[in-house]
C-alpha cells in the first residue's frame, strides 16, 4: 500500500495495480483522480468533494465507483449509476482494498449550525491499514498502522487532535486538513503533536508518497 497526500484532505491509496482516492475536494489537485478506480467521500463539504472534478473523472472512467453516505450520494445524481451508498459500520471492497466506515456525524462547528453526516474510512490490505476520519474524531475499534489526523478546522481545537491520536494509538500519524493554517501556525501545531501525541508524527508536503 502506497499513500500519497494531496493538498488539504485528499489521499490517493495505491496497491495491487489499483487506485483508491479519498476526498478529492476543491482545495486538492485534480491530478489525484488520474487513473482512479474508486473514490470514497467522507461528507458533502466542498473541501472534501469537488463534484465537477468527480463528474469529469467519471466521464473519462465510466467503470469508476464512488462510495459515500446516502446524504452525499443524493447530491451526485449526474452520475448516480456509479455511486454506492454506505453508512457507519458498513464493510465493503473498493479498488481491491477492504474498507470499513466509522463515525456518523460531522464534528460540531457551532451549536447553531446543523450537523451533517460524516464517515471515517479505515482502508486495509495485506500490507497494513490507513484511517482517515473526515471532519470528525471518530475512533475506530481496530488497529491503525497509519493515521491521518486533522490539524486545523472551524470545528477543531488542537487538544482534541492530540487526544484523538492518543485514543487511536496508531503506528504513525500524519497531518491532514491543514490548508487553513499558515506555515508558522502549522509548525506550532506540529510541535505539540510531536511532543504529546504518543506516536511518530509528521506533516508532509502535498505530493509526498508514503510506503
Short mmCIF file of C-alpha atoms in Angstrom, two decimals:
data_model
loop_
_atom_site.label_atom_id
_atom_site.label_comp_id
_atom_site.label_asym_id
_atom_site.label_seq_id
_atom_site.Cartn_x
_atom_site.Cartn_y
_atom_site.Cartn_z
CA UNK A 1 0.00 0.00 0.00
CA UNK A 2 1.32 3.42 -1.04
CA UNK A 3 -0.42 6.58 0.14
CA UNK A 4 0.07 9.98 -1.47
CA UNK A 5 -1.04 13.05 0.47
CA UNK A 6 -2.53 15.79 -1.70
CA UNK A 7 -3.45 19.30 -0.60
CA UNK A 8 -5.77 19.57 2.41
CA UNK A 9 -7.80 16.37 2.91
CA UNK A 10 -7.24 14.31 -0.23
CA UNK A 11 -5.44 10.96 -0.19
CA UNK A 12 -4.53 8.62 -3.03
CA UNK A 13 -4.05 4.99 -2.00
CA UNK A 14 -2.41 2.57 -4.43
CA UNK A 15 -1.87 -1.17 -4.25
CA UNK A 16 -2.13 -4.23 -6.45
CA UNK A 17 -2.34 -2.05 -9.54
CA UNK A 18 -5.49 -0.27 -8.30
CA UNK A 19 -6.08 3.32 -7.20
CA UNK A 20 -8.43 4.46 -4.42
CA UNK A 21 -8.91 8.21 -3.81
CA UNK A 22 -10.39 9.75 -0.67
CA UNK A 23 -11.98 13.21 -0.50
CA UNK A 24 -10.95 14.91 -3.75
CA UNK A 25 -12.09 18.39 -2.74
CA UNK A 26 -11.87 21.89 -4.15
CA UNK A 27 -8.55 22.60 -2.40
CA UNK A 28 -6.94 19.45 -3.80
CA UNK A 29 -5.17 18.82 -7.08
CA UNK A 30 -7.35 17.21 -9.74
CA UNK A 31 -4.40 15.01 -10.65
CA UNK A 32 -5.20 12.97 -7.55
CA UNK A 33 -8.07 11.44 -9.54
CA UNK A 34 -5.96 10.38 -12.53
CA UNK A 35 -6.46 6.67 -13.11
CA UNK A 36 -8.74 6.27 -10.10
CA UNK A 37 -10.69 3.02 -9.81
CA UNK A 38 -12.75 4.05 -6.79
CA UNK A 39 -13.43 7.14 -4.69
CA UNK A 40 -14.50 7.49 -1.06
CA UNK A 41 -16.28 10.64 0.13
CA UNK A 42 -16.42 11.31 3.87
CA UNK A 43 -19.02 14.11 3.65
CA UNK A 44 -20.50 16.79 1.42
CA UNK A 45 -18.42 19.87 2.23
CA UNK A 46 -16.68 21.39 -0.79
CA UNK A 47 -13.18 20.96 0.62
CA UNK A 48 -13.79 17.19 0.59
CA UNK A 49 -15.97 16.85 -2.50
CA UNK A 50 -15.44 18.65 -5.82
CA UNK A 51 -18.50 17.45 -7.72
CA UNK A 52 -17.33 18.87 -11.06
CA UNK A 53 -13.92 17.23 -10.82
CA UNK A 54 -15.52 13.93 -9.91
CA UNK A 55 -18.02 14.19 -12.77
CA UNK A 56 -15.18 14.80 -15.23
CA UNK A 57 -13.36 11.74 -13.93
CA UNK A 58 -16.46 9.56 -14.21
CA UNK A 59 -16.90 10.73 -17.81
CA UNK A 60 -13.34 9.62 -18.56
CA UNK A 61 -13.50 6.43 -16.50
CA UNK A 62 -17.07 5.04 -16.61
CA UNK A 63 -16.04 1.99 -14.56
CA UNK A 64 -15.10 4.21 -11.62
CA UNK A 65 -17.02 3.51 -8.42
CA UNK A 66 -17.91 6.10 -5.76
CA UNK A 67 -18.78 5.25 -2.15
CA UNK A 68 -20.49 7.76 0.15
CA UNK A 69 -23.35 8.09 2.62
CA UNK A 70 -26.80 8.37 1.04
CA UNK A 71 -26.99 12.04 2.10
CA UNK A 72 -23.96 12.67 -0.10
CA UNK A 73 -24.97 10.35 -2.94
CA UNK A 74 -28.20 12.35 -3.26
CA UNK A 75 -26.02 15.23 -4.47
CA UNK A 76 -24.31 13.07 -7.10
CA UNK A 77 -27.32 12.44 -9.32
CA UNK A 78 -25.41 13.32 -12.51
CA UNK A 79 -23.54 10.03 -12.16
CA UNK A 80 -25.77 8.14 -9.73
CA UNK A 81 -25.22 4.84 -11.53
CA UNK A 82 -21.63 4.60 -10.24
CA UNK A 83 -22.42 5.61 -6.64
CA UNK A 84 -22.90 3.12 -3.80
CA UNK A 85 -24.41 4.31 -0.52
CA UNK A 86 -22.63 3.22 2.67
CA UNK A 87 -23.10 4.06 6.34
CA UNK A 88 -21.24 3.72 9.61
CA UNK A 89 -20.49 0.06 10.26
CA UNK A 90 -20.54 -0.90 6.59
CA UNK A 91 -17.61 -3.00 5.35
CA UNK A 92 -17.01 -3.21 1.62
CA UNK A 93 -14.36 -3.65 -1.04
CA UNK A 94 -13.21 -0.68 -3.11
CA UNK A 95 -10.43 -0.92 -5.71
CA UNK A 96 -9.33 -4.17 -4.10
CA UNK A 97 -8.99 -2.67 -0.61
CA UNK A 98 -11.15 -3.62 2.36
CA UNK A 99 -12.88 -0.51 3.69
CA UNK A 100 -14.85 -0.05 6.88
CA UNK A 101 -16.87 3.10 7.60
CA UNK A 102 -16.90 4.67 11.05
CA UNK A 103 -18.50 7.60 12.81
CA UNK A 104 -21.73 9.04 11.55
CA UNK A 105 -21.73 12.78 12.26
CA UNK A 106 -19.61 15.80 11.42
CA UNK A 107 -17.96 17.40 14.44
CA UNK A 108 -19.74 20.41 15.93
CA UNK A 109 -18.77 23.74 14.35
CA UNK A 110 -21.26 25.77 16.41
CA UNK A 111 -24.49 24.75 18.18
CA UNK A 112 -26.49 26.89 15.74
CA UNK A 113 -25.05 25.14 12.68
CA UNK A 114 -26.85 21.85 11.92
CA UNK A 115 -24.60 18.81 11.90
CA UNK A 116 -24.31 16.71 8.77
CA UNK A 117 -23.33 13.12 8.12
CA UNK A 118 -19.62 12.28 8.13
CA UNK A 119 -17.89 8.93 7.73
CA UNK A 120 -14.34 7.98 8.62
CA UNK A 121 -12.77 5.25 6.49
CA UNK A 122 -10.38 2.50 7.58
CA UNK A 123 -8.63 1.16 4.48
CA UNK A 124 -6.74 -2.12 4.70
CA UNK A 125 -4.88 -4.64 2.60
CA UNK A 126 -2.38 -7.36 3.43
CA UNK A 127 0.38 -4.77 3.96
CA UNK A 128 -1.32 -2.52 6.51
CA UNK A 129 -4.09 -0.08 7.32
CA UNK A 130 -4.80 3.63 6.90
CA UNK A 131 -7.50 5.62 8.69
CA UNK A 132 -8.85 9.00 7.62
CA UNK A 133 -11.68 10.42 9.75
CA UNK A 134 -13.08 13.18 7.57
CA UNK A 135 -14.35 16.04 9.74
CA UNK A 136 -14.63 14.12 12.97
CA UNK A 137 -12.61 12.39 15.64
CA UNK A 138 -14.42 9.05 15.43
CA UNK A 139 -12.09 6.38 16.82
CA UNK A 140 -12.06 3.02 15.01
CA UNK A 141 -12.21 -0.19 17.02
CA UNK A 142 -9.40 -1.81 15.03
CA UNK A 143 -5.64 -1.32 14.93
CA UNK A 144 -4.47 1.51 12.68
CA UNK A 145 -0.99 1.48 11.17
CA UNK A 146 -1.17 4.94 9.60
CA UNK A 147 -3.48 7.66 10.93
CA UNK A 148 -4.24 10.93 9.18
CA UNK A 149 -5.15 13.47 11.85
CA UNK A 150 -6.99 16.73 11.07
CA UNK A 151 -4.73 19.63 12.03
CA UNK A 152 -6.95 22.71 11.72
CA UNK A 153 -10.63 23.48 11.04
CA UNK A 154 -13.53 25.63 12.29
CA UNK A 155 -14.70 22.59 14.26
CA UNK A 156 -11.34 21.65 15.79
CA UNK A 157 -9.08 22.61 18.64
CA UNK A 158 -5.59 21.20 18.93
CA UNK A 159 -6.14 19.43 22.25
CA UNK A 160 -8.82 17.33 20.54
CA UNK A 161 -6.43 16.36 17.76
CA UNK A 162 -3.83 15.30 20.31
CA UNK A 163 -6.37 13.26 22.28
CA UNK A 164 -7.58 11.68 19.04
CA UNK A 165 -4.09 10.43 18.21
CA UNK A 166 -3.69 9.11 21.74
CA UNK A 167 -7.04 7.31 21.55
CA UNK A 168 -6.32 5.64 18.21
CA UNK A 169 -2.74 4.68 19.17
CA UNK A 170 -1.56 4.30 15.56
CA UNK A 171 1.83 3.11 14.42
CA UNK A 172 2.40 6.56 12.96
CA UNK A 173 0.41 9.73 12.27
CA UNK A 174 0.44 12.39 9.58
CA UNK A 175 -1.29 15.76 9.36
CA UNK A 176 -4.41 16.22 7.25
CA UNK A 177 -6.92 19.07 6.83
CA UNK A 178 -4.15 21.65 7.06
CA UNK A 179 -4.80 24.21 4.29
CA UNK A 180 -6.31 26.85 6.57
CA UNK A 181 -3.07 27.24 8.53
CA UNK A 182 -0.10 29.44 7.76
CA UNK A 183 3.25 27.67 7.78
CA UNK A 184 4.08 29.31 11.10
CA UNK A 185 0.81 28.15 12.63
CA UNK A 186 1.28 24.64 11.30
CA UNK A 187 4.73 24.43 12.84
CA UNK A 188 3.31 25.38 16.23
CA UNK A 189 0.67 22.63 15.98
CA UNK A 190 3.27 20.16 14.73
CA UNK A 191 5.41 20.74 17.80
CA UNK A 192 2.57 19.94 20.18
CA UNK A 193 1.57 16.79 18.29
CA UNK A 194 5.16 15.60 18.13
CA UNK A 195 5.57 16.04 21.89
CA UNK A 196 2.17 14.92 23.11
CA UNK A 197 0.65 12.56 20.52
CA UNK A 198 2.39 9.44 21.77
CA UNK A 199 3.47 8.20 18.34
CA UNK A 200 5.62 9.19 15.38
CA UNK A 201 4.05 12.25 13.78
CA UNK A 202 4.86 14.34 10.71
CA UNK A 203 3.30 16.89 8.39
CA UNK A 204 4.30 16.16 4.80
CA UNK A 205 4.12 18.33 1.69
CA UNK A 206 1.39 17.73 -0.90
CA UNK A 207 2.57 15.13 -3.38
CA UNK A 208 4.52 13.15 -0.78
CA UNK A 209 4.12 9.38 -1.10
CA UNK A 210 4.30 7.17 1.98
CA UNK A 211 5.05 3.45 1.90
#
